[in-house]
mmCIF file with all atom_site columns, C-alpha atoms in Angstrom:
data_model
loop_
_atom_site.group_PDB
_atom_site.id
_atom_site.type_symbol
_atom_site.label_atom_id
_atom_site.label_alt_id
_atom_site.label_comp_id
_atom_site.label_asym_id
_atom_site.label_entity_id
_atom_site.label_seq_id
_atom_site.pdbx_PDB_ins_code
_atom_site.Cartn_x
_atom_site.Cartn_y
_atom_site.Cartn_z
_atom_site.occupancy
_atom_site.B_iso_or_equiv
_atom_site.pdbx_formal_charge
_atom_site.auth_seq_id
_atom_site.auth_comp_id
_atom_site.auth_asym_id
_atom_site.auth_atom_id
_atom_site.pdbx_PDB_model_num
ATOM 1   C CA . UNK A 1 1   ? -17.180 -36.241 29.202 1.00 65.00 ? 1   UNK A CA 1
ATOM 2   C CA . UNK A 1 2   ? -17.712 -33.336 31.300 1.00 77.00 ? 2   UNK A CA 1
ATOM 3   C CA . UNK A 1 3   ? -20.317 -31.643 31.288 1.00 77.00 ? 3   UNK A CA 1
ATOM 4   C CA . UNK A 1 4   ? -18.829 -28.141 29.732 1.00 80.00 ? 4   UNK A CA 1
ATOM 5   C CA . UNK A 1 5   ? -17.884 -30.330 26.934 1.00 82.00 ? 5   UNK A CA 1
ATOM 6   C CA . UNK A 1 6   ? -21.563 -32.025 26.532 1.00 77.00 ? 6   UNK A CA 1
ATOM 7   C CA . UNK A 1 7   ? -23.096 -28.277 26.461 1.00 77.00 ? 7   UNK A CA 1
ATOM 8   C CA . UNK A 1 8   ? -20.676 -27.416 23.716 1.00 81.00 ? 8   UNK A CA 1
ATOM 9   C CA . UNK A 1 9   ? -20.431 -30.384 21.941 1.00 80.00 ? 9   UNK A CA 1
ATOM 10  C CA . UNK A 1 10  ? -24.065 -30.045 21.472 1.00 77.00 ? 10  UNK A CA 1
ATOM 11  C CA . UNK A 1 11  ? -25.195 -26.716 21.815 1.00 82.00 ? 11  UNK A CA 1
ATOM 12  C CA . UNK A 1 12  ? -26.395 -26.129 18.388 1.00 82.00 ? 12  UNK A CA 1
ATOM 13  C CA . UNK A 1 13  ? -28.656 -28.439 18.828 1.00 82.00 ? 13  UNK A CA 1
ATOM 14  C CA . UNK A 1 14  ? -29.336 -27.003 22.093 1.00 82.00 ? 14  UNK A CA 1
ATOM 15  C CA . UNK A 1 15  ? -30.654 -23.305 20.507 1.00 86.00 ? 15  UNK A CA 1
ATOM 16  C CA . UNK A 1 16  ? -32.512 -25.167 17.765 1.00 83.00 ? 16  UNK A CA 1
ATOM 17  C CA . UNK A 1 17  ? -34.505 -26.814 20.258 1.00 84.00 ? 17  UNK A CA 1
ATOM 18  C CA . UNK A 1 18  ? -35.200 -23.587 22.161 1.00 87.00 ? 18  UNK A CA 1
ATOM 19  C CA . UNK A 1 19  ? -36.298 -21.855 18.880 1.00 88.00 ? 19  UNK A CA 1
ATOM 20  C CA . UNK A 1 20  ? -38.673 -24.682 18.380 1.00 85.00 ? 20  UNK A CA 1
ATOM 21  C CA . UNK A 1 21  ? -40.323 -24.733 21.650 1.00 87.00 ? 21  UNK A CA 1
ATOM 22  C CA . UNK A 1 22  ? -40.270 -20.814 21.386 1.00 91.00 ? 22  UNK A CA 1
ATOM 23  C CA . UNK A 1 23  ? -41.748 -20.972 18.542 1.00 91.00 ? 23  UNK A CA 1
ATOM 24  C CA . UNK A 1 24  ? -44.776 -23.931 19.434 1.00 90.00 ? 24  UNK A CA 1
ATOM 25  C CA . UNK A 1 25  ? -45.676 -21.898 22.512 1.00 91.00 ? 25  UNK A CA 1
ATOM 26  C CA . UNK A 1 26  ? -46.288 -19.244 20.612 1.00 94.00 ? 26  UNK A CA 1
ATOM 27  C CA . UNK A 1 27  ? -48.215 -20.623 18.408 1.00 93.00 ? 27  UNK A CA 1
ATOM 28  C CA . UNK A 1 28  ? -50.125 -22.210 20.607 1.00 93.00 ? 28  UNK A CA 1
ATOM 29  C CA . UNK A 1 29  ? -50.598 -19.041 22.633 1.00 94.00 ? 29  UNK A CA 1
ATOM 30  C CA . UNK A 1 30  ? -51.811 -17.599 18.901 1.00 95.00 ? 30  UNK A CA 1
ATOM 31  C CA . UNK A 1 31  ? -54.210 -20.827 18.700 1.00 93.00 ? 31  UNK A CA 1
ATOM 32  C CA . UNK A 1 32  ? -55.568 -21.087 22.103 1.00 93.00 ? 32  UNK A CA 1
ATOM 33  C CA . UNK A 1 33  ? -56.777 -16.535 22.021 1.00 94.00 ? 33  UNK A CA 1
ATOM 34  C CA . UNK A 1 34  ? -57.858 -17.564 18.398 1.00 93.00 ? 34  UNK A CA 1
ATOM 35  C CA . UNK A 1 35  ? -60.454 -20.446 19.461 1.00 92.00 ? 35  UNK A CA 1
ATOM 36  C CA . UNK A 1 36  ? -61.228 -18.495 22.954 1.00 92.00 ? 36  UNK A CA 1
ATOM 37  C CA . UNK A 1 37  ? -62.289 -14.943 21.227 1.00 93.00 ? 37  UNK A CA 1
ATOM 38  C CA . UNK A 1 38  ? -64.449 -17.640 18.352 1.00 90.00 ? 38  UNK A CA 1
ATOM 39  C CA . UNK A 1 39  ? -65.451 -19.012 21.471 1.00 88.00 ? 39  UNK A CA 1
ATOM 40  C CA . UNK A 1 40  ? -66.930 -15.941 23.405 1.00 89.00 ? 40  UNK A CA 1
ATOM 41  C CA . UNK A 1 41  ? -68.013 -14.311 19.829 1.00 89.00 ? 41  UNK A CA 1
ATOM 42  C CA . UNK A 1 42  ? -70.136 -17.375 19.267 1.00 85.00 ? 42  UNK A CA 1
ATOM 43  C CA . UNK A 1 43  ? -71.700 -17.457 22.818 1.00 84.00 ? 43  UNK A CA 1
ATOM 44  C CA . UNK A 1 44  ? -69.757 -20.488 23.423 1.00 83.00 ? 44  UNK A CA 1
ATOM 45  C CA . UNK A 1 45  ? -70.007 -22.323 26.114 1.00 82.00 ? 45  UNK A CA 1
ATOM 46  C CA . UNK A 1 46  ? -66.535 -21.630 28.265 1.00 86.00 ? 46  UNK A CA 1
ATOM 47  C CA . UNK A 1 47  ? -66.572 -25.443 29.199 1.00 84.00 ? 47  UNK A CA 1
ATOM 48  C CA . UNK A 1 48  ? -66.491 -26.584 25.366 1.00 85.00 ? 48  UNK A CA 1
ATOM 49  C CA . UNK A 1 49  ? -63.501 -23.626 24.530 1.00 88.00 ? 49  UNK A CA 1
ATOM 50  C CA . UNK A 1 50  ? -61.299 -25.160 27.239 1.00 89.00 ? 50  UNK A CA 1
ATOM 51  C CA . UNK A 1 51  ? -62.297 -28.658 26.205 1.00 86.00 ? 51  UNK A CA 1
ATOM 52  C CA . UNK A 1 52  ? -61.050 -27.723 22.246 1.00 88.00 ? 52  UNK A CA 1
ATOM 53  C CA . UNK A 1 53  ? -57.840 -25.767 23.339 1.00 91.00 ? 53  UNK A CA 1
ATOM 54  C CA . UNK A 1 54  ? -56.918 -28.916 25.300 1.00 90.00 ? 54  UNK A CA 1
ATOM 55  C CA . UNK A 1 55  ? -56.804 -30.834 22.260 1.00 88.00 ? 55  UNK A CA 1
ATOM 56  C CA . UNK A 1 56  ? -55.232 -28.284 19.977 1.00 90.00 ? 56  UNK A CA 1
ATOM 57  C CA . UNK A 1 57  ? -52.220 -28.461 22.729 1.00 91.00 ? 57  UNK A CA 1
ATOM 58  C CA . UNK A 1 58  ? -52.175 -32.042 23.218 1.00 89.00 ? 58  UNK A CA 1
ATOM 59  C CA . UNK A 1 59  ? -51.681 -32.095 18.731 1.00 87.00 ? 59  UNK A CA 1
ATOM 60  C CA . UNK A 1 60  ? -48.861 -29.801 19.816 1.00 89.00 ? 60  UNK A CA 1
ATOM 61  C CA . UNK A 1 61  ? -46.916 -31.645 22.186 1.00 88.00 ? 61  UNK A CA 1
ATOM 62  C CA . UNK A 1 62  ? -46.972 -34.423 19.684 1.00 83.00 ? 62  UNK A CA 1
ATOM 63  C CA . UNK A 1 63  ? -45.713 -32.519 17.361 1.00 83.00 ? 63  UNK A CA 1
ATOM 64  C CA . UNK A 1 64  ? -43.104 -31.084 19.203 1.00 84.00 ? 64  UNK A CA 1
ATOM 65  C CA . UNK A 1 65  ? -42.104 -34.828 20.202 1.00 81.00 ? 65  UNK A CA 1
ATOM 66  C CA . UNK A 1 66  ? -42.430 -35.461 17.022 1.00 78.00 ? 66  UNK A CA 1
ATOM 67  C CA . UNK A 1 67  ? -40.063 -32.749 15.597 1.00 77.00 ? 67  UNK A CA 1
ATOM 68  C CA . UNK A 1 68  ? -37.673 -32.773 18.277 1.00 79.00 ? 68  UNK A CA 1
ATOM 69  C CA . UNK A 1 69  ? -36.994 -36.460 17.939 1.00 76.00 ? 69  UNK A CA 1
ATOM 70  C CA . UNK A 1 70  ? -36.725 -36.630 14.294 1.00 71.00 ? 70  UNK A CA 1
ATOM 71  C CA . UNK A 1 71  ? -35.313 -33.680 13.108 1.00 69.00 ? 71  UNK A CA 1
ATOM 72  C CA . UNK A 1 72  ? -33.181 -32.287 15.734 1.00 68.00 ? 72  UNK A CA 1
ATOM 73  C CA . UNK A 1 73  ? -31.543 -35.263 17.435 1.00 68.00 ? 73  UNK A CA 1
ATOM 74  C CA . UNK A 1 74  ? -31.758 -37.270 14.314 1.00 70.00 ? 74  UNK A CA 1
ATOM 75  C CA . UNK A 1 75  ? -33.717 -40.237 14.516 1.00 67.00 ? 75  UNK A CA 1
ATOM 76  C CA . UNK A 1 76  ? -34.236 -42.745 12.431 1.00 70.00 ? 76  UNK A CA 1
ATOM 77  C CA . UNK A 1 77  ? -37.577 -42.523 10.425 1.00 67.00 ? 77  UNK A CA 1
ATOM 78  C CA . UNK A 1 78  ? -37.787 -46.455 10.226 1.00 71.00 ? 78  UNK A CA 1
ATOM 79  C CA . UNK A 1 79  ? -37.170 -46.293 13.971 1.00 70.00 ? 79  UNK A CA 1
ATOM 80  C CA . UNK A 1 80  ? -39.960 -43.506 14.890 1.00 67.00 ? 80  UNK A CA 1
ATOM 81  C CA . UNK A 1 81  ? -42.498 -45.131 12.241 1.00 73.00 ? 81  UNK A CA 1
ATOM 82  C CA . UNK A 1 82  ? -41.635 -48.734 13.934 1.00 77.00 ? 82  UNK A CA 1
ATOM 83  C CA . UNK A 1 83  ? -42.528 -46.547 17.660 1.00 74.00 ? 83  UNK A CA 1
ATOM 84  C CA . UNK A 1 84  ? -45.685 -45.056 16.208 1.00 72.00 ? 84  UNK A CA 1
ATOM 85  C CA . UNK A 1 85  ? -47.301 -48.170 14.406 1.00 80.00 ? 85  UNK A CA 1
ATOM 86  C CA . UNK A 1 86  ? -46.585 -50.348 17.407 1.00 80.00 ? 86  UNK A CA 1
ATOM 87  C CA . UNK A 1 87  ? -48.436 -47.358 19.862 1.00 78.00 ? 87  UNK A CA 1
ATOM 88  C CA . UNK A 1 88  ? -51.300 -47.253 17.122 1.00 75.00 ? 88  UNK A CA 1
ATOM 89  C CA . UNK A 1 89  ? -51.767 -50.541 16.897 1.00 79.00 ? 89  UNK A CA 1
ATOM 90  C CA . UNK A 1 90  ? -51.800 -51.407 20.658 1.00 75.00 ? 90  UNK A CA 1
ATOM 91  C CA . UNK A 1 91  ? -53.898 -47.659 20.537 1.00 72.00 ? 91  UNK A CA 1
ATOM 92  C CA . UNK A 1 92  ? -55.679 -49.142 16.943 1.00 72.00 ? 92  UNK A CA 1
ATOM 93  C CA . UNK A 1 93  ? -57.454 -52.707 19.086 1.00 71.00 ? 93  UNK A CA 1
ATOM 94  C CA . UNK A 1 94  ? -57.998 -50.974 22.195 1.00 70.00 ? 94  UNK A CA 1
ATOM 95  C CA . UNK A 1 95  ? -59.996 -47.826 20.426 1.00 66.00 ? 95  UNK A CA 1
ATOM 96  C CA . UNK A 1 96  ? -62.187 -49.842 17.999 1.00 69.00 ? 96  UNK A CA 1
ATOM 97  C CA . UNK A 1 97  ? -64.471 -51.039 21.324 1.00 62.00 ? 97  UNK A CA 1
ATOM 98  C CA . UNK A 1 98  ? -64.886 -47.184 22.171 1.00 72.00 ? 98  UNK A CA 1
ATOM 99  C CA . UNK A 1 99  ? -65.275 -46.010 18.741 1.00 74.00 ? 99  UNK A CA 1
ATOM 100 C CA . UNK A 1 100 ? -68.498 -44.431 19.551 1.00 72.00 ? 100 UNK A CA 1
ATOM 101 C CA . UNK A 1 101 ? -66.549 -42.724 22.168 1.00 76.00 ? 101 UNK A CA 1
ATOM 102 C CA . UNK A 1 102 ? -64.241 -41.366 19.842 1.00 78.00 ? 102 UNK A CA 1
ATOM 103 C CA . UNK A 1 103 ? -66.951 -40.144 17.233 1.00 83.00 ? 103 UNK A CA 1
ATOM 104 C CA . UNK A 1 104 ? -68.710 -38.469 19.917 1.00 83.00 ? 104 UNK A CA 1
ATOM 105 C CA . UNK A 1 105 ? -65.740 -36.101 20.517 1.00 83.00 ? 105 UNK A CA 1
ATOM 106 C CA . UNK A 1 106 ? -64.734 -35.567 17.317 1.00 85.00 ? 106 UNK A CA 1
ATOM 107 C CA . UNK A 1 107 ? -68.659 -34.308 16.696 1.00 87.00 ? 107 UNK A CA 1
ATOM 108 C CA . UNK A 1 108 ? -68.217 -32.474 20.033 1.00 84.00 ? 108 UNK A CA 1
ATOM 109 C CA . UNK A 1 109 ? -65.276 -30.858 17.764 1.00 84.00 ? 109 UNK A CA 1
ATOM 110 C CA . UNK A 1 110 ? -67.066 -30.665 14.532 1.00 86.00 ? 110 UNK A CA 1
ATOM 111 C CA . UNK A 1 111 ? -69.944 -28.930 17.024 1.00 85.00 ? 111 UNK A CA 1
ATOM 112 C CA . UNK A 1 112 ? -67.861 -25.944 18.157 1.00 82.00 ? 112 UNK A CA 1
ATOM 113 C CA . UNK A 1 113 ? -67.129 -24.781 15.530 1.00 83.00 ? 113 UNK A CA 1
ATOM 114 C CA . UNK A 1 114 ? -69.573 -25.265 14.052 1.00 82.00 ? 114 UNK A CA 1
ATOM 115 C CA . UNK A 1 115 ? -73.140 -26.122 14.610 1.00 81.00 ? 115 UNK A CA 1
ATOM 116 C CA . UNK A 1 116 ? -75.947 -23.122 14.879 1.00 85.00 ? 116 UNK A CA 1
ATOM 117 C CA . UNK A 1 117 ? -77.886 -23.727 18.436 1.00 86.00 ? 117 UNK A CA 1
ATOM 118 C CA . UNK A 1 118 ? -76.313 -22.975 21.491 1.00 86.00 ? 118 UNK A CA 1
ATOM 119 C CA . UNK A 1 119 ? -77.243 -23.260 25.091 1.00 87.00 ? 119 UNK A CA 1
ATOM 120 C CA . UNK A 1 120 ? -80.214 -22.171 25.746 1.00 89.00 ? 120 UNK A CA 1
ATOM 121 C CA . UNK A 1 121 ? -82.577 -22.633 21.927 1.00 90.00 ? 121 UNK A CA 1
ATOM 122 C CA . UNK A 1 122 ? -85.293 -25.124 22.213 1.00 93.00 ? 122 UNK A CA 1
ATOM 123 C CA . UNK A 1 123 ? -85.190 -27.587 19.162 1.00 93.00 ? 123 UNK A CA 1
ATOM 124 C CA . UNK A 1 124 ? -86.765 -30.571 17.757 1.00 93.00 ? 124 UNK A CA 1
ATOM 125 C CA . UNK A 1 125 ? -84.596 -33.435 17.073 1.00 93.00 ? 125 UNK A CA 1
ATOM 126 C CA . UNK A 1 126 ? -86.206 -35.511 13.988 1.00 92.00 ? 126 UNK A CA 1
ATOM 127 C CA . UNK A 1 127 ? -85.705 -38.895 15.007 1.00 87.00 ? 127 UNK A CA 1
ATOM 128 C CA . UNK A 1 128 ? -88.621 -40.938 13.476 1.00 87.00 ? 128 UNK A CA 1
ATOM 129 C CA . UNK A 1 129 ? -87.883 -43.179 17.004 1.00 87.00 ? 129 UNK A CA 1
ATOM 130 C CA . UNK A 1 130 ? -88.160 -40.259 19.285 1.00 85.00 ? 130 UNK A CA 1
ATOM 131 C CA . UNK A 1 131 ? -88.352 -37.664 18.774 1.00 88.00 ? 131 UNK A CA 1
ATOM 132 C CA . UNK A 1 132 ? -87.151 -34.641 21.017 1.00 90.00 ? 132 UNK A CA 1
ATOM 133 C CA . UNK A 1 133 ? -88.462 -31.206 21.837 1.00 93.00 ? 133 UNK A CA 1
ATOM 134 C CA . UNK A 1 134 ? -86.492 -29.823 24.110 1.00 94.00 ? 134 UNK A CA 1
ATOM 135 C CA . UNK A 1 135 ? -84.278 -26.671 25.486 1.00 94.00 ? 135 UNK A CA 1
ATOM 136 C CA . UNK A 1 136 ? -80.009 -27.620 25.331 1.00 92.00 ? 136 UNK A CA 1
ATOM 137 C CA . UNK A 1 137 ? -79.031 -27.090 28.746 1.00 92.00 ? 137 UNK A CA 1
ATOM 138 C CA . UNK A 1 138 ? -75.415 -28.331 28.256 1.00 89.00 ? 138 UNK A CA 1
ATOM 139 C CA . UNK A 1 139 ? -73.600 -29.349 25.353 1.00 87.00 ? 139 UNK A CA 1
ATOM 140 C CA . UNK A 1 140 ? -70.198 -31.479 26.882 1.00 85.00 ? 140 UNK A CA 1
ATOM 141 C CA . UNK A 1 141 ? -67.787 -33.366 25.132 1.00 82.00 ? 141 UNK A CA 1
ATOM 142 C CA . UNK A 1 142 ? -69.766 -36.115 24.624 1.00 85.00 ? 142 UNK A CA 1
ATOM 143 C CA . UNK A 1 143 ? -73.002 -35.119 24.220 1.00 89.00 ? 143 UNK A CA 1
ATOM 144 C CA . UNK A 1 144 ? -75.558 -32.552 24.592 1.00 92.00 ? 144 UNK A CA 1
ATOM 145 C CA . UNK A 1 145 ? -78.221 -32.446 27.655 1.00 93.00 ? 145 UNK A CA 1
ATOM 146 C CA . UNK A 1 146 ? -81.640 -31.294 26.515 1.00 94.00 ? 146 UNK A CA 1
ATOM 147 C CA . UNK A 1 147 ? -84.364 -30.684 28.922 1.00 94.00 ? 147 UNK A CA 1
ATOM 148 C CA . UNK A 1 148 ? -87.527 -31.898 27.730 1.00 93.00 ? 148 UNK A CA 1
ATOM 149 C CA . UNK A 1 149 ? -90.994 -30.191 28.486 1.00 90.00 ? 149 UNK A CA 1
ATOM 150 C CA . UNK A 1 150 ? -91.840 -32.329 31.180 1.00 92.00 ? 150 UNK A CA 1
ATOM 151 C CA . UNK A 1 151 ? -88.916 -31.425 32.593 1.00 91.00 ? 151 UNK A CA 1
ATOM 152 C CA . UNK A 1 152 ? -86.666 -34.680 32.185 1.00 94.00 ? 152 UNK A CA 1
ATOM 153 C CA . UNK A 1 153 ? -82.824 -34.668 31.310 1.00 94.00 ? 153 UNK A CA 1
ATOM 154 C CA . UNK A 1 154 ? -82.037 -36.472 27.898 1.00 93.00 ? 154 UNK A CA 1
ATOM 155 C CA . UNK A 1 155 ? -78.597 -36.834 26.874 1.00 92.00 ? 155 UNK A CA 1
ATOM 156 C CA . UNK A 1 156 ? -78.226 -37.398 23.441 1.00 92.00 ? 156 UNK A CA 1
ATOM 157 C CA . UNK A 1 157 ? -74.916 -38.537 21.999 1.00 91.00 ? 157 UNK A CA 1
ATOM 158 C CA . UNK A 1 158 ? -73.227 -35.764 20.218 1.00 90.00 ? 158 UNK A CA 1
ATOM 159 C CA . UNK A 1 159 ? -72.762 -37.600 16.943 1.00 89.00 ? 159 UNK A CA 1
ATOM 160 C CA . UNK A 1 160 ? -76.849 -37.721 16.545 1.00 89.00 ? 160 UNK A CA 1
ATOM 161 C CA . UNK A 1 161 ? -76.792 -34.290 16.630 1.00 89.00 ? 161 UNK A CA 1
ATOM 162 C CA . UNK A 1 162 ? -74.735 -33.899 13.608 1.00 89.00 ? 162 UNK A CA 1
ATOM 163 C CA . UNK A 1 163 ? -76.879 -36.714 11.527 1.00 89.00 ? 163 UNK A CA 1
ATOM 164 C CA . UNK A 1 164 ? -80.326 -36.083 12.361 1.00 90.00 ? 164 UNK A CA 1
ATOM 165 C CA . UNK A 1 165 ? -81.890 -33.204 11.268 1.00 90.00 ? 165 UNK A CA 1
ATOM 166 C CA . UNK A 1 166 ? -82.631 -30.562 13.083 1.00 91.00 ? 166 UNK A CA 1
ATOM 167 C CA . UNK A 1 167 ? -84.993 -27.871 13.215 1.00 91.00 ? 167 UNK A CA 1
ATOM 168 C CA . UNK A 1 168 ? -84.719 -24.106 15.823 1.00 90.00 ? 168 UNK A CA 1
ATOM 169 C CA . UNK A 1 169 ? -88.032 -23.182 17.952 1.00 90.00 ? 169 UNK A CA 1
ATOM 170 C CA . UNK A 1 170 ? -87.143 -20.266 20.123 1.00 81.00 ? 170 UNK A CA 1
ATOM 171 C CA . UNK A 1 171 ? -83.270 -18.859 20.165 1.00 78.00 ? 171 UNK A CA 1
ATOM 172 C CA . UNK A 1 172 ? -82.925 -18.474 23.893 1.00 71.00 ? 172 UNK A CA 1
ATOM 173 C CA . UNK A 1 173 ? -85.586 -20.134 24.895 1.00 63.00 ? 173 UNK A CA 1
ATOM 174 C CA . UNK A 1 174 ? -84.234 -19.596 28.915 1.00 61.00 ? 174 UNK A CA 1
ATOM 175 C CA . UNK A 1 175 ? -83.796 -15.911 28.393 1.00 55.00 ? 175 UNK A CA 1
ATOM 176 C CA . UNK A 1 176 ? -87.270 -15.336 26.865 1.00 52.00 ? 176 UNK A CA 1
ATOM 177 C CA . UNK A 1 177 ? -88.627 -16.634 30.454 1.00 50.00 ? 177 UNK A CA 1
ATOM 178 C CA . UNK A 1 178 ? -90.136 -20.090 28.536 1.00 49.00 ? 178 UNK A CA 1
ATOM 179 C CA . UNK A 1 179 ? -89.734 -22.511 31.698 1.00 46.00 ? 179 UNK A CA 1
ATOM 180 C CA . UNK A 1 180 ? -87.626 -25.540 31.093 1.00 43.00 ? 180 UNK A CA 1
ATOM 181 C CA . UNK A 1 181 ? -89.295 -27.663 34.745 1.00 39.00 ? 181 UNK A CA 1
#
């Protein structure tokens, strides 16, 4: 089979693949634009916005691979199911040991879209074992950096930020000139 006959034989599949990839690139652009706009409007840190965009991009790549292999190139669903179940079985065993990390990443995503506190806010976390009164310095993928009144830095896991009761003491405490050290 020559190269020319190969392209003629699979021309329709190449055209459909190109349409799918261009469509996914457009969807990626729209989603990234929307996430960036939402992040700016909500005053969310640029690093957190980039992290959420990265999660969306990886998800779109997996969707593209699944769509291309299954619908365009005709891979049988049972073959894909076998591959994905094997991969997820290995990942499941490996990730079971680090479930708290996944919990913190998921909490970080939830906090990006629905978290009433921002960097610079002074908050109080109502924890019976370790109550905290601090200023939010940074919100990261796994934890929140809190600056205590005595100057100590506390890293607080994202999943606990969602689980614990929190009181907003002062909005944008850093901007108001409150000393954090």
